[in-house]
Coordinates of C-alpha atoms in Angstrom, one line a residue:
M166 CA 67.9 272.0 116.3
F167 CA 69.5 268.6 116.7
H168 CA 70.6 267.0 119.8
P169 CA 71.2 263.5 120.8
G170 CA 68.4 263.5 123.5
V171 CA 69.7 260.5 125.1
R172 CA 72.4 259.7 127.6
V173 CA 74.8 257.0 127.2
R174 CA 77.1 255.9 130.0
H175 CA 79.6 253.4 130.5
G176 CA 81.1 254.7 133.6
P177 CA 80.3 254.8 137.2
R178 CA 76.6 255.6 138.4
F179 CA 75.1 258.6 137.0
R180 CA 72.8 261.0 138.9
G181 CA 70.2 263.5 137.3
G182 CA 71.0 266.8 138.8
G183 CA 74.2 268.5 139.3
A184 CA 75.5 271.9 140.5
R185 CA 76.9 273.3 137.1
G186 CA 76.5 276.6 135.4
V187 CA 73.5 277.3 133.4
D188 CA 74.0 276.3 129.7
P189 CA 72.9 279.1 127.3
W190 CA 71.6 276.5 124.8
L191 CA 69.4 275.3 127.5
L192 CA 67.8 278.8 127.9
V193 CA 67.1 278.7 124.3
V194 CA 65.4 275.3 124.3
L195 CA 63.2 276.3 127.2
F196 CA 62.4 279.7 125.6
Q197 CA 61.4 278.0 122.4
A198 CA 59.2 275.5 124.3
F199 CA 57.5 278.1 126.4
Q200 CA 56.6 280.0 123.2
R201 CA 55.2 276.8 121.5
F202 CA 53.1 276.2 124.8
Q203 CA 51.7 279.7 124.8
A204 CA 50.7 279.3 120.9
M205 CA 48.7 276.3 121.6
E206 CA 45.0 276.8 121.6
R207 CA 44.3 273.5 123.6
K208 CA 46.6 272.4 126.0
P209 CA 47.4 268.6 125.6
P210 CA 46.9 267.1 129.1
V211 CA 48.5 263.8 128.5
T212 CA 51.5 265.5 126.7
I213 CA 52.0 267.8 129.7
G214 CA 51.8 265.1 132.3
L215 CA 54.5 263.1 130.3
I216 CA 56.8 266.3 130.5
V217 CA 55.9 266.8 134.2
A218 CA 56.7 263.0 134.9
C219 CA 60.1 263.5 133.1
A220 CA 61.0 266.6 135.2
V221 CA 60.1 264.9 138.4
A222 CA 62.1 261.7 137.4
F223 CA 65.2 264.1 136.7
V224 CA 64.7 266.0 140.1
V225 CA 64.3 262.9 142.3
P226 CA 65.6 259.8 140.3
E227 CA 66.1 257.4 143.0
Q228 CA 62.5 257.9 144.3
V229 CA 60.9 257.6 141.0
G230 CA 63.2 254.5 140.0
A231 CA 61.8 252.6 143.2
I232 CA 58.5 252.9 141.5
F233 CA 59.8 250.5 138.8
G234 CA 61.7 248.4 141.3
A235 CA 64.9 250.1 140.6
R236 CA 67.0 250.7 143.6
T237 CA 69.5 253.0 141.6
V238 CA 69.2 254.9 138.3
D239 CA 71.4 252.6 136.6
A240 CA 68.8 249.7 137.2
A241 CA 66.2 251.6 135.3
C242 CA 68.4 252.4 132.3
L243 CA 68.1 250.3 128.9
Q244 CA 70.8 247.8 128.8
P245 CA 70.0 245.1 126.3
Y246 CA 72.6 242.9 128.0
S247 CA 70.6 242.9 131.1
V248 CA 67.2 242.8 129.4
V249 CA 68.0 239.5 127.5
L250 CA 70.3 237.6 129.8
K251 CA 69.1 238.8 133.3
A252 CA 65.3 239.2 132.1
E253 CA 65.0 242.6 133.6
L254 CA 62.2 243.7 131.5
M255 CA 61.2 246.6 133.4
R256 CA 64.0 248.2 132.0
L257 CA 61.7 248.3 128.6
L258 CA 59.6 250.9 130.1
S259 CA 61.6 252.8 132.8
C260 CA 64.6 253.7 130.7
S261 CA 62.3 256.7 128.7
W262 CA 61.5 258.8 131.8
F263 CA 65.0 259.4 133.2
H264 CA 67.6 261.8 131.7
G265 CA 71.2 262.5 132.3
D266 CA 71.5 266.3 132.1
E267 CA 69.4 269.2 131.7
I268 CA 69.9 269.9 128.2
S269 CA 68.8 266.5 127.2
L270 CA 65.6 266.8 129.4
A271 CA 64.8 270.3 127.8
Y272 CA 65.5 269.1 124.3
N273 CA 63.2 266.0 124.6
A274 CA 60.6 268.1 126.5
S275 CA 60.4 270.5 123.8
S276 CA 60.2 267.9 121.0
L277 CA 57.6 265.8 123.0
L278 CA 55.6 269.1 123.4
W279 CA 55.3 269.7 119.7
K280 CA 54.7 266.1 118.6
G281 CA 52.5 265.3 121.2
Y282 CA 50.4 268.2 120.7
Q283 CA 49.7 267.4 117.2
L284 CA 49.0 263.7 117.9
E285 CA 47.0 264.2 121.0
T286 CA 44.9 266.6 119.2
R287 CA 43.9 264.2 116.3
M288 CA 43.9 260.9 118.3
G289 CA 42.4 262.1 121.4
S290 CA 44.0 261.9 124.9
E291 CA 43.2 258.3 125.8
T292 CA 44.3 257.0 122.4
F293 CA 47.5 259.0 122.7
A294 CA 48.2 257.6 126.0
M295 CA 47.9 254.2 125.1
V296 CA 49.9 254.5 121.9
T297 CA 52.6 256.5 123.7
V298 CA 53.1 253.5 126.4
M299 CA 53.1 251.0 123.9
L300 CA 55.5 252.8 121.8
S301 CA 57.7 253.4 124.5
V302 CA 58.0 249.5 125.4
L303 CA 58.2 248.7 121.7
S304 CA 61.0 251.1 121.0
S305 CA 63.0 249.6 123.9
A306 CA 62.2 246.2 122.5
C307 CA 63.4 247.2 119.0
A308 CA 66.3 248.5 120.4
V309 CA 67.5 245.3 122.3
I310 CA 67.0 243.7 118.8
T311 CA 68.9 246.2 116.9
A312 CA 71.7 246.0 119.4
G313 CA 72.3 242.3 118.6
V314 CA 72.2 243.1 115.2
L315 CA 74.6 246.0 115.2
S316 CA 77.0 244.0 117.4
L317 CA 77.3 241.4 114.7
A318 CA 77.4 243.6 111.8
F319 CA 80.1 245.8 113.3
Q320 CA 81.6 243.4 115.7
N321 CA 81.3 246.0 118.3
H322 CA 79.5 245.1 121.5
D323 CA 79.0 248.7 123.0
A324 CA 75.4 248.8 122.0
L325 CA 74.9 245.6 124.1
Y326 CA 76.4 246.9 127.5
A327 CA 75.8 250.5 127.3
C328 CA 73.0 252.3 129.5
T329 CA 70.9 254.7 127.8
Y330 CA 68.5 257.0 129.1
G331 CA 65.8 259.4 127.6
L332 CA 62.8 260.0 125.5
S333 CA 64.7 259.8 122.3
P334 CA 63.7 256.4 121.2
L335 CA 60.1 257.6 121.9
L336 CA 60.4 260.7 120.1
F337 CA 61.7 259.0 116.8
A338 CA 58.6 256.6 116.9
L339 CA 56.4 259.3 117.4
K340 CA 58.0 261.2 114.4
V341 CA 57.5 258.3 112.3
V342 CA 53.8 258.0 113.2
L343 CA 53.1 261.9 112.9
Y344 CA 54.7 261.5 109.3
N345 CA 53.6 258.2 107.9
D346 CA 50.3 257.4 109.5
P347 CA 47.4 258.8 107.5
D348 CA 45.2 258.3 110.6
A349 CA 47.4 260.4 112.8
G350 CA 49.5 262.9 110.7
D351 CA 50.1 264.2 107.2
A352 CA 52.6 262.6 105.1
R353 CA 52.3 265.3 102.5
G354 CA 55.3 267.9 101.9
N355 CA 58.9 268.0 103.1
V356 CA 60.8 268.9 106.0
S357 CA 63.7 271.1 105.8
F358 CA 67.1 270.4 107.5
F359 CA 68.9 273.8 108.4
G360 CA 67.0 275.4 105.4
L361 CA 69.4 273.5 103.0
V362 CA 68.0 270.0 102.2
D363 CA 64.5 269.2 101.8
V364 CA 63.5 265.7 102.7
P365 CA 60.1 264.0 102.3
K366 CA 58.2 263.7 105.4
R367 CA 58.0 260.0 105.5
W368 CA 61.7 259.9 105.3
A369 CA 62.6 262.7 108.2
A370 CA 63.0 260.3 111.0
L371 CA 65.6 258.4 109.1
A372 CA 67.5 261.5 107.7
E373 CA 67.5 262.9 111.1
M374 CA 68.8 259.7 112.7
G375 CA 71.7 259.5 109.8
L376 CA 72.6 263.3 110.5
L377 CA 72.6 262.8 114.3
H378 CA 75.0 259.8 113.8
L379 CA 77.4 262.0 111.7
M380 CA 77.2 264.7 114.4
H381 CA 77.5 262.6 117.5
P382 CA 78.9 259.2 116.3
S383 CA 77.8 256.5 118.8
L384 CA 76.7 253.0 118.1
A385 CA 74.6 253.0 121.4
M386 CA 72.9 256.2 120.1
L387 CA 72.2 254.8 116.7
N388 CA 71.0 251.7 118.4
V389 CA 68.2 253.5 120.2
H390 CA 67.3 255.9 117.6
A391 CA 67.0 253.0 115.2
G392 CA 64.9 251.1 117.5
G393 CA 62.6 254.0 118.0
A394 CA 62.1 254.3 114.2
L395 CA 61.5 250.6 113.8
A396 CA 58.9 250.9 116.4
G397 CA 57.3 253.6 114.7
F398 CA 57.1 251.8 111.4
T399 CA 55.8 248.8 113.0
Y400 CA 53.0 250.8 114.5
V401 CA 52.2 252.4 111.0
H402 CA 52.1 249.1 109.3
R403 CA 50.3 247.1 112.0
H404 CA 47.6 246.2 110.3
R405 CA 49.4 244.6 107.2
I406 CA 51.6 242.9 109.8
L407 CA 48.6 241.5 111.7
R408 CA 47.4 240.0 108.3
Q409 CA 50.6 238.3 107.4
L410 CA 50.7 236.8 110.8
A411 CA 47.2 235.4 110.5
R412 CA 47.9 233.8 107.3
F413 CA 51.1 232.4 108.6
S414 CA 49.3 231.1 111.6
A415 CA 46.6 229.6 109.5
T416 CA 49.2 228.0 107.4
A417 CA 51.1 226.4 110.5
A418 CA 47.8 225.1 112.0
R419 CA 47.1 223.3 108.9
A420 CA 50.5 221.8 108.7
A421 CA 50.2 220.9 112.3
E422 CA 47.1 219.0 111.7
G423 CA 48.6 217.0 108.8
T424 CA 46.3 218.5 106.1
G425 CA 49.2 220.3 104.7
A426 CA 48.6 223.1 102.2
A427 CA 45.4 224.3 101.0
P428 CA 43.4 221.6 98.7
R429 CA 44.1 221.8 95.0
P430 CA 41.3 222.8 92.9
P431 CA 39.9 220.1 90.6
P432 CA 41.6 219.4 87.3
R433 CA 40.0 221.6 84.5
Q434 CA 38.3 219.6 81.7
P435 CA 39.6 219.4 78.5
Q436 CA 37.8 222.1 76.1
P437 CA 36.7 220.9 72.6
Q438 CA 39.1 222.4 69.8
P439 CA 37.3 224.3 67.4
Q440 CA 37.3 222.9 63.6
P441 CA 38.7 224.9 60.9
R442 CA 36.3 226.4 58.6
G443 CA 35.1 224.2 55.7
Q444 CA 36.1 221.2 57.5
E445 CA 33.4 220.9 60.1
R446 CA 32.6 217.1 60.7
E447 CA 29.2 216.1 59.9
M448 CA 27.2 214.8 62.7
P449 CA 25.2 211.7 62.1
P450 CA 21.6 212.2 62.0
Q451 CA 20.1 211.3 65.3
Q452 CA 17.8 208.1 65.3
P453 CA 14.2 208.4 66.7
P454 CA 14.0 206.6 69.8
Q455 CA 12.8 202.9 69.2
Q456 CA 9.4 202.1 70.3
Q457 CA 9.0 199.1 72.6
Q458 CA 7.1 196.6 70.5
H459 CA 4.7 193.9 72.1
Y460 CA 4.1 190.3 70.4
D461 CA 1.7 187.6 71.6
D462 CA 2.8 184.0 72.0
A463 CA 1.7 182.9 68.7
T464 CA 3.6 185.5 66.6
L465 CA 6.9 184.4 68.7
R466 CA 6.2 180.6 67.9
R467 CA 5.8 181.4 64.2
R468 CA 9.0 183.5 64.0
A469 CA 11.0 180.8 66.0
A470 CA 9.8 178.0 63.5
A471 CA 10.7 180.3 60.4
A472 CA 14.2 180.8 61.9
A473 CA 14.9 176.9 62.6
A474 CA 13.7 176.2 59.0
A475 CA 16.0 178.7 57.7
R476 CA 19.0 177.4 59.7
A477 CA 18.0 173.6 58.6
E478 CA 17.9 174.8 54.9
R479 CA 21.3 176.3 55.3
F480 CA 22.7 173.2 56.7
T481 CA 21.2 170.9 54.0
R482 CA 22.9 173.0 51.3

């Protein structure tokens, strides 16, 4: 059931084919894939096209590598060192379609057939094709990032310089989407590992990644598998990530314009405190508005004379 599905190479140039004996495990994987293909009610065209492309790249690797501008197969593998320091960005896309041996190709093709059939049926062929290309590049980019993290964490630089081939990162990304995205798959239920341990579907990709690392300890393989899982979770939570980026961009734009943070709301007006019962303050009665009075000149003179006489009388006293 489990196979690393990725070729890690540190030595001389590796070619796809080879005149070796037929591996019995290869026959089992091919037979299972054929049974799955026969049981499909609708044959997924994009998924089948991807499998055929991987098979052609395995048979004639150098001719297919020339399409990506790679003169050798090694120039098409994923090597984080070359991607970062040499800016060989085409490796992010080309590395997924080459395989190191027949068993890796057969296992990845069988896994892609099962996952691609479910996702392509629910998404549609056009959407699935775009999502596949995007996840292929994103998983490779995430693997480049995780290679730096693992190198710093374990003080081991194998993940930075190793050449990796295969669909394994893309398959991990597709599994995360299938088991976590409500629009593309179904996250309900569990996944059984060897009939012994049941794991919730949303954590199945991480559980398989840990189990593969125990069966095939390799920092380079752990790196590409983690990159694929990270790409899948990024796609699943893309709406939330975009909202957070939009908020961050708006805040940064306000800071650049000198406005700083958002304006503070106006201060709240103090509310009157309620009076205890029995001690309510009596309000003075409101006085009726005084009416404006009009006097003639004679009346004003009489009042002025009376006021002057009163002042003179107080002065004489």
